[in-house]
């Protein structure tokens, strides 16, 4: 079996965490992995941002951070090394290649975002702008496939016109990528509009050898099988379903959202994730938005206060406080009682969070 065939197999028959800016950072990915996600995509990171960043390993948590201008551009952990896909925004093959070379030692695949409809992406010639410029899109994939020793994939949306979609996917497949994710909405469709799964059948028939990953409107585990049956796609990816409750990946059923939110907080503390990022994600996830506790959560200014609001004070005092490093807390955070600690084993991170 060739390496390329083996790579393709990783993308078949899976249930994956979709790329999500801000939300799909390290704690969410580790939690998704713990609950059964087969692969986890990181949030889109623009190639220029990762180029020139410094790789810093935190000896307390084992977290690997790519830091630039004092900010964590991308963080990962050895315990997700076999499953994390780095998603890149790019408009130029040379910069994409430099970025991929910089990050390849710590990730398991590289994905090109060709579906983002945001103005920032389009104006920079990235995201959905690449779908309007197939030669450029394919030149980026081509250079990555030829020069990076990892599986290369990409994520697109559909066009209104099926022939146009099929023409694009044929060109993309010819670059030799290992899988293709199709978000079953057009560039102009809003997230609340129903994803058009029926558009995928033709893509699956057109490219029988390439794993096609369905994305759009997977909100519970039962949707995975339904999507497979209706479209013929063997793999499925969820974004908002996981953002609302990361335990969507559990084959034995979702946990109550509050339990998943509490578990998420622990993963964030154990990886010393940026407080601002953790709070943002937690607020989206918190199920009881009318409650007094939710107002308290919205006002917290440090991990100590966050853990108190989540009923995790004991966890924070016994374990968490010692793990939070200075880049993670906001500069305005009230001082905490940090203590020195032993470095923790990478496999231990997952073990400790068993639910
Ligand atoms: C908060 C958020 C951030 C997102 N960021 C990205 C991103 O970085 N890259 C990307 O390709 N898609 C991004 N998306 C789109 C999702 O990956 C996905 O295509 C879309 O939400 C449809 O899937 P869903 O119906 O399961 O939510 C984002 C979506 C959300 C809700």
Coordinates of C-alpha atoms and ligand atoms in Angstrom, one line a residue:
X1 CA 0.0 0.0 0.0
X2 CA 1.5 3.4 -1.0
X3 CA 1.8 6.2 1.6
X4 CA -0.8 8.2 -0.3
X5 CA -3.4 5.4 -0.1
X6 CA -2.7 5.0 3.6
X7 CA -3.1 8.7 4.1
X8 CA -6.5 8.6 2.3
X9 CA -7.7 5.8 4.6
X10 CA -7.3 8.1 7.7
X11 CA -10.0 10.3 6.2
X12 CA -12.5 7.6 5.6
X13 CA -15.3 6.5 8.0
X14 CA -14.6 9.3 10.5
X15 CA -16.5 11.8 12.6
X16 CA -14.4 15.0 12.7
X17 CA -14.2 18.3 14.5
X18 CA -14.5 21.1 11.9
X19 CA -12.2 24.1 11.8
X20 CA -13.5 27.0 13.9
X21 CA -11.7 30.3 14.4
X22 CA -11.4 31.1 18.1
X23 CA -13.5 28.1 19.2
X24 CA -11.5 25.2 17.8
X25 CA -8.3 25.9 19.8
X26 CA -6.4 23.3 21.8
X27 CA -8.8 22.7 24.7
X28 CA -11.7 22.0 22.4
X29 CA -9.7 19.7 20.2
X30 CA -8.4 17.7 23.2
X31 CA -11.9 17.4 24.6
X32 CA -13.3 16.3 21.2
X33 CA -10.5 13.7 21.0
X34 CA -11.3 12.4 24.4
X35 CA -15.0 12.0 23.4
X36 CA -14.1 10.1 20.2
X37 CA -13.4 12.6 17.4
X38 CA -11.3 10.8 14.8
X39 CA -9.5 13.9 13.6
X40 CA -9.6 17.5 14.7
X41 CA -9.1 20.5 12.5
X42 CA -7.6 23.6 14.1
X43 CA -8.9 27.1 13.5
X44 CA -7.9 28.8 10.2
X45 CA -4.5 30.5 10.6
X46 CA -3.2 32.7 7.9
X47 CA 0.1 31.5 6.5
X48 CA 1.8 34.9 7.0
X49 CA 1.0 34.8 10.7
X50 CA 2.6 31.5 11.4
X51 CA 5.7 32.3 9.3
X52 CA 8.4 33.8 11.6
X53 CA 6.7 32.6 14.8
X54 CA 8.8 31.1 17.5
X55 CA 8.2 27.5 18.7
X56 CA 8.0 27.5 22.5
X57 CA 7.4 24.4 24.6
X58 CA 5.9 25.0 28.1
X59 CA 7.6 22.5 30.4
X60 CA 4.7 22.5 32.9
X61 CA 1.9 21.5 30.5
X62 CA 3.8 20.2 27.5
X63 CA 2.0 22.7 25.3
X64 CA 3.8 23.7 22.1
X65 CA 3.0 27.3 21.2
X66 CA 3.9 29.2 18.1
X67 CA 4.4 32.7 19.4
X68 CA 4.7 36.0 17.5
X69 CA 4.6 39.5 19.0
X70 CA 3.9 38.0 22.4
X71 CA 0.8 36.2 21.2
X72 CA 0.1 32.5 20.7
X73 CA -0.7 32.1 17.0
X74 CA -1.2 28.4 17.3
X75 CA -0.9 26.0 20.2
X76 CA -0.9 22.2 20.2
X77 CA 0.1 19.3 22.5
X78 CA 1.9 16.0 21.8
X79 CA -1.2 14.1 22.8
X80 CA -3.1 15.3 19.7
X81 CA -0.1 15.0 17.3
X82 CA -1.6 12.0 15.5
X83 CA -5.0 13.6 15.0
X84 CA -4.6 17.4 14.6
X85 CA -5.0 19.0 11.2
X86 CA -3.5 22.5 10.7
X87 CA -5.9 24.6 8.6
X88 CA -4.3 27.4 6.7
X89 CA -5.6 30.5 4.9
X90 CA -3.4 31.3 2.0
X91 CA -3.4 33.2 -1.4
X92 CA 0.1 32.3 -2.5
X93 CA 1.9 28.9 -2.9
X94 CA 5.3 30.1 -1.7
X95 CA 4.0 31.5 1.6
X96 CA 1.8 28.5 2.1
X97 CA 4.8 26.2 1.7
X98 CA 6.9 28.2 4.1
X99 CA 4.2 28.1 6.7
X100 CA 3.6 24.4 6.2
X101 CA 7.3 23.6 6.6
X102 CA 7.4 25.7 9.8
X103 CA 4.5 23.7 11.4
X104 CA 4.8 20.2 9.9
X105 CA 6.7 18.6 12.8
X106 CA 3.8 19.1 15.2
X107 CA 0.7 18.3 13.1
X108 CA -0.8 15.3 11.3
X109 CA -2.1 17.0 8.1
X110 CA -2.4 20.4 6.4
X111 CA -5.7 21.7 5.1
X112 CA -6.3 24.7 2.9
X113 CA -9.4 26.8 3.6
X114 CA -11.2 27.6 0.3
X115 CA -14.6 28.3 1.8
X116 CA -14.4 31.3 4.1
X117 CA -16.8 34.0 2.8
X118 CA -15.6 36.7 5.3
X119 CA -14.5 40.0 3.8
X120 CA -11.0 39.7 5.4
X121 CA -10.4 36.4 3.6
X122 CA -11.9 37.5 0.2
X123 CA -10.0 40.7 0.1
X124 CA -6.8 38.9 0.8
X125 CA -7.5 36.4 -2.1
X126 CA -8.0 33.6 0.5
X127 CA -10.9 31.4 1.5
X128 CA -13.8 31.5 -1.0
X129 CA -11.9 33.8 -3.3
X130 CA -9.8 30.7 -4.2
X131 CA -13.0 29.0 -5.5
X132 CA -13.3 31.8 -8.0
X133 CA -9.7 31.3 -9.1
X134 CA -9.1 27.5 -9.5
X135 CA -5.6 27.9 -11.0
X136 CA -4.4 29.7 -8.0
X137 CA -6.2 27.3 -5.6
X138 CA -4.7 24.3 -7.3
X139 CA -1.2 25.9 -7.5
X140 CA -1.2 26.1 -3.7
X141 CA -2.4 22.5 -3.2
X142 CA 0.1 21.3 -5.8
X143 CA 3.1 22.9 -4.1
X144 CA 2.0 21.5 -0.8
X145 CA 1.3 18.0 -2.1
X146 CA 4.7 17.9 -3.8
X147 CA 6.8 19.3 -1.0
X148 CA 5.2 18.4 2.3
X149 CA 5.5 14.9 3.7
X150 CA 2.0 15.0 5.3
X151 CA -1.5 14.5 3.8
X152 CA -2.8 17.7 2.2
X153 CA -6.6 18.4 2.1
X154 CA -8.9 21.3 1.4
X155 CA -12.3 22.5 2.4
X156 CA -14.7 24.2 -0.1
X157 CA -18.3 25.2 -0.4
X158 CA -20.6 24.3 -3.3
X159 CA -21.5 26.6 -6.2
X160 CA -25.2 27.2 -7.2
X161 CA -24.4 25.3 -10.4
X162 CA -23.6 21.6 -10.0
X163 CA -21.5 21.5 -13.2
X164 CA -19.3 24.3 -11.9
X165 CA -18.9 22.5 -8.6
X166 CA -17.9 19.2 -10.4
X167 CA -15.5 21.0 -12.6
X168 CA -13.8 22.5 -9.6
X169 CA -13.6 19.3 -7.6
X170 CA -12.1 17.5 -10.6
X171 CA -9.3 20.0 -10.8
X172 CA -8.8 19.9 -7.0
X173 CA -8.6 16.1 -7.0
X174 CA -6.0 16.1 -9.8
X175 CA -3.5 17.8 -7.5
X176 CA -3.3 14.6 -5.5
X177 CA -4.8 15.7 -2.2
X178 CA -5.8 13.1 0.4
X179 CA -9.4 14.2 1.1
X180 CA -11.9 17.0 0.3
X181 CA -14.3 18.6 2.7
X182 CA -17.5 20.0 1.2
X183 CA -19.5 22.5 3.3
X184 CA -22.9 22.0 1.7
X185 CA -23.7 25.7 1.4
X186 CA -22.9 28.3 -1.2
X187 CA -20.7 31.2 -0.4
X188 CA -23.7 33.5 0.1
X189 CA -25.8 31.2 2.3
X190 CA -26.1 32.0 5.9
X191 CA -25.5 29.4 8.7
X192 CA -29.2 29.1 9.6
X193 CA -30.1 28.1 6.0
X194 CA -30.4 24.4 5.7
X195 CA -27.2 22.7 4.3
X196 CA -27.8 21.1 0.9
X197 CA -26.6 17.6 1.5
X198 CA -28.2 16.5 -1.8
X199 CA -25.5 18.5 -3.6
X200 CA -22.9 16.0 -2.3
X201 CA -24.1 12.8 -4.1
X202 CA -22.8 14.0 -7.5
X203 CA -19.4 14.9 -5.9
X204 CA -19.1 11.5 -4.3
X205 CA -20.0 9.8 -7.6
X206 CA -17.6 12.0 -9.5
X207 CA -14.6 11.2 -7.3
X208 CA -15.0 7.6 -6.1
X209 CA -11.4 7.2 -4.9
X210 CA -11.2 10.4 -2.9
X211 CA -12.6 10.5 0.6
X212 CA -15.3 13.2 0.6
X213 CA -16.1 14.7 4.0
X214 CA -19.6 16.1 4.4
X215 CA -20.0 19.3 6.5
X216 CA -23.1 21.2 7.4
X217 CA -25.9 20.7 10.0
X218 CA -24.6 17.7 11.9
X219 CA -26.0 18.4 15.4
X220 CA -26.2 15.0 17.0
X221 CA -24.6 11.6 16.7
X222 CA -27.5 10.1 14.8
X223 CA -27.0 12.7 12.0
X224 CA -23.7 11.0 11.1
X225 CA -25.4 7.8 9.9
X226 CA -28.2 9.7 8.2
X227 CA -25.7 11.9 6.3
X228 CA -23.8 8.8 5.2
X229 CA -26.9 7.1 4.0
X230 CA -28.3 10.1 2.2
X231 CA -25.1 11.2 0.4
X232 CA -22.7 8.3 0.2
X233 CA -20.0 10.4 1.9
X234 CA -18.2 8.1 4.4
X235 CA -17.0 10.9 6.7
X236 CA -18.7 13.8 8.4
X237 CA -17.5 16.9 10.1
X238 CA -19.3 19.1 12.7
X239 CA -18.7 22.7 13.7
X240 CA -21.6 24.3 15.6
X241 CA -22.7 21.0 17.0
X242 CA -19.3 20.6 18.8
X243 CA -19.2 24.3 19.8
X244 CA -22.5 23.9 21.6
X245 CA -21.6 20.5 23.2
X246 CA -18.2 18.9 22.5
X247 CA -19.5 15.6 23.8
X248 CA -21.4 15.2 20.4
X249 CA -18.6 12.8 19.5
X250 CA -19.6 10.3 22.1
X251 CA -21.1 7.2 20.5
X252 CA -22.8 6.4 23.8
X253 CA -24.7 9.7 23.8
X254 CA -24.1 13.4 24.6
X255 CA -23.4 14.5 28.1
X256 CA -25.5 17.3 29.7
X257 CA -24.1 20.5 28.2
X258 CA -23.2 21.9 31.6
X259 CA -21.0 18.8 32.4
X260 CA -19.3 19.3 29.0
X261 CA -18.7 23.0 29.7
X262 CA -17.1 22.2 33.0
X263 CA -14.9 19.6 31.4
X264 CA -13.9 22.1 28.7
X265 CA -12.8 24.5 31.5
X266 CA -10.5 21.9 32.9
X267 CA -8.9 21.2 29.6
X268 CA -8.4 25.0 29.1
X269 CA -6.7 25.3 32.5
X270 CA -4.5 22.2 32.0
X271 CA -3.3 23.6 28.7
X272 CA -2.9 27.2 30.1
X273 CA -5.1 28.3 27.2
X274 CA -5.5 32.1 26.6
X275 CA -8.1 33.2 29.2
X276 CA -9.8 35.5 26.7
X277 CA -10.2 32.6 24.2
X278 CA -11.4 30.2 26.9
X279 CA -14.0 32.7 28.2
X280 CA -15.3 33.4 24.6
X281 CA -15.7 29.7 23.9
X282 CA -17.2 28.9 27.3
X283 CA -19.8 31.7 26.9
X284 CA -21.0 30.2 23.6
X285 CA -21.2 26.8 25.1
X286 CA -22.9 27.6 28.4
X287 CA -26.4 26.2 28.3
X288 CA -28.2 28.3 30.9
X289 CA -28.0 31.8 29.5
X290 CA -30.8 33.2 31.6
X291 CA -29.2 32.1 34.9
X292 CA -27.5 34.2 37.5
X293 CA -24.4 31.9 37.1
X294 CA -24.2 32.9 33.5
X295 CA -24.1 36.6 34.4
X296 CA -21.3 35.8 36.9
X297 CA -19.4 33.9 34.2
X298 CA -19.6 36.8 31.8
X299 CA -18.0 39.1 34.4
X300 CA -15.1 36.9 35.4
X301 CA -11.6 38.5 34.8
X302 CA -9.2 35.6 35.6
X303 CA -9.0 31.8 35.6
X304 CA -9.5 31.8 39.4
X305 CA -12.8 33.6 39.1
X306 CA -13.8 31.5 36.1
X307 CA -13.2 28.3 38.0
X308 CA -15.2 29.6 40.9
X309 CA -18.1 30.4 38.6
X310 CA -17.9 26.9 37.1
X311 CA -17.9 25.2 40.5
X312 CA -14.2 24.2 40.1
X313 CA -12.5 26.1 42.9
X314 CA -11.0 23.0 44.4
X315 CA -9.6 21.9 41.0
X316 CA -8.1 25.4 40.5
X317 CA -6.5 25.5 43.9
X318 CA -5.1 21.9 43.9
X319 CA -4.0 21.7 40.3
X320 CA -4.9 24.6 38.0
X321 CA -3.3 27.7 39.5
X322 CA 0.2 26.3 39.1
X323 CA -0.3 25.6 35.4
X324 CA -1.5 29.0 34.1
X325 CA 1.4 30.9 32.6
X326 CA 1.7 34.7 32.2
X327 CA 0.7 34.8 28.5
X328 CA -2.6 33.1 29.3
X329 CA -4.2 35.5 31.8
X330 CA -5.3 39.0 30.7
X331 CA -3.0 41.7 31.9
X332 CA -5.8 43.1 34.0
X333 CA -6.3 39.8 35.9
X334 CA -6.3 39.9 39.7
X335 CA -3.1 38.3 40.9
X336 CA -3.4 34.6 41.7
X337 CA -1.5 32.4 44.1
X338 CA 0.7 30.6 41.6
X339 CA 2.9 27.9 42.9
X340 CA 5.7 25.9 41.3
X341 CA 4.8 22.5 40.1
X342 CA 6.3 19.3 38.5
X343 CA 6.0 19.1 34.7
X344 CA 3.1 16.9 33.7
X345 CA 3.3 13.9 31.4
X346 CA 1.7 14.4 28.0
X347 CA -0.5 11.3 28.1
X348 CA -1.6 12.4 31.6
X349 CA -3.5 15.3 30.2
X350 CA -6.1 13.1 28.7
X351 CA -6.1 10.6 31.5
X352 CA -6.8 13.2 34.2
X353 CA -9.8 14.5 32.3
X354 CA -11.6 11.1 32.1
X355 CA -15.3 11.6 32.5
Ligands
LIG1 C1 -17.3 30.0 15.2 C2 -17.0 29.4 13.8 C3 -15.7 29.6 13.3 C4 -15.5 29.0 12.0 N1 -14.2 29.1 11.6 C5 -13.9 28.4 10.4 C6 -12.5 28.3 10.0 O1 -11.6 28.7 10.7 N2 -12.2 27.6 8.9 C7 -13.2 27.0 8.1 O2 -13.0 26.4 7.1 N3 -14.5 27.2 8.5 C8 -14.8 27.8 9.6 N4 -16.1 27.8 10.1 C9 -17.2 27.1 9.3 C10 -17.3 25.7 9.8 O3 -16.1 25.0 9.8 C11 -18.4 24.9 9.1 O4 -18.0 24.9 7.7 C12 -19.8 25.6 9.2 O5 -20.1 26.1 10.5 C13 -20.9 24.6 8.8 O6 -20.8 23.5 9.7 P1 -21.9 23.3 10.8 O7 -23.3 23.3 10.2 O8 -21.6 21.9 11.4 O9 -21.8 24.4 11.8 C14 -16.5 28.4 11.3 C15 -17.8 28.3 11.8 C16 -18.0 28.8 13.1 C17 -19.4 28.6 13.7

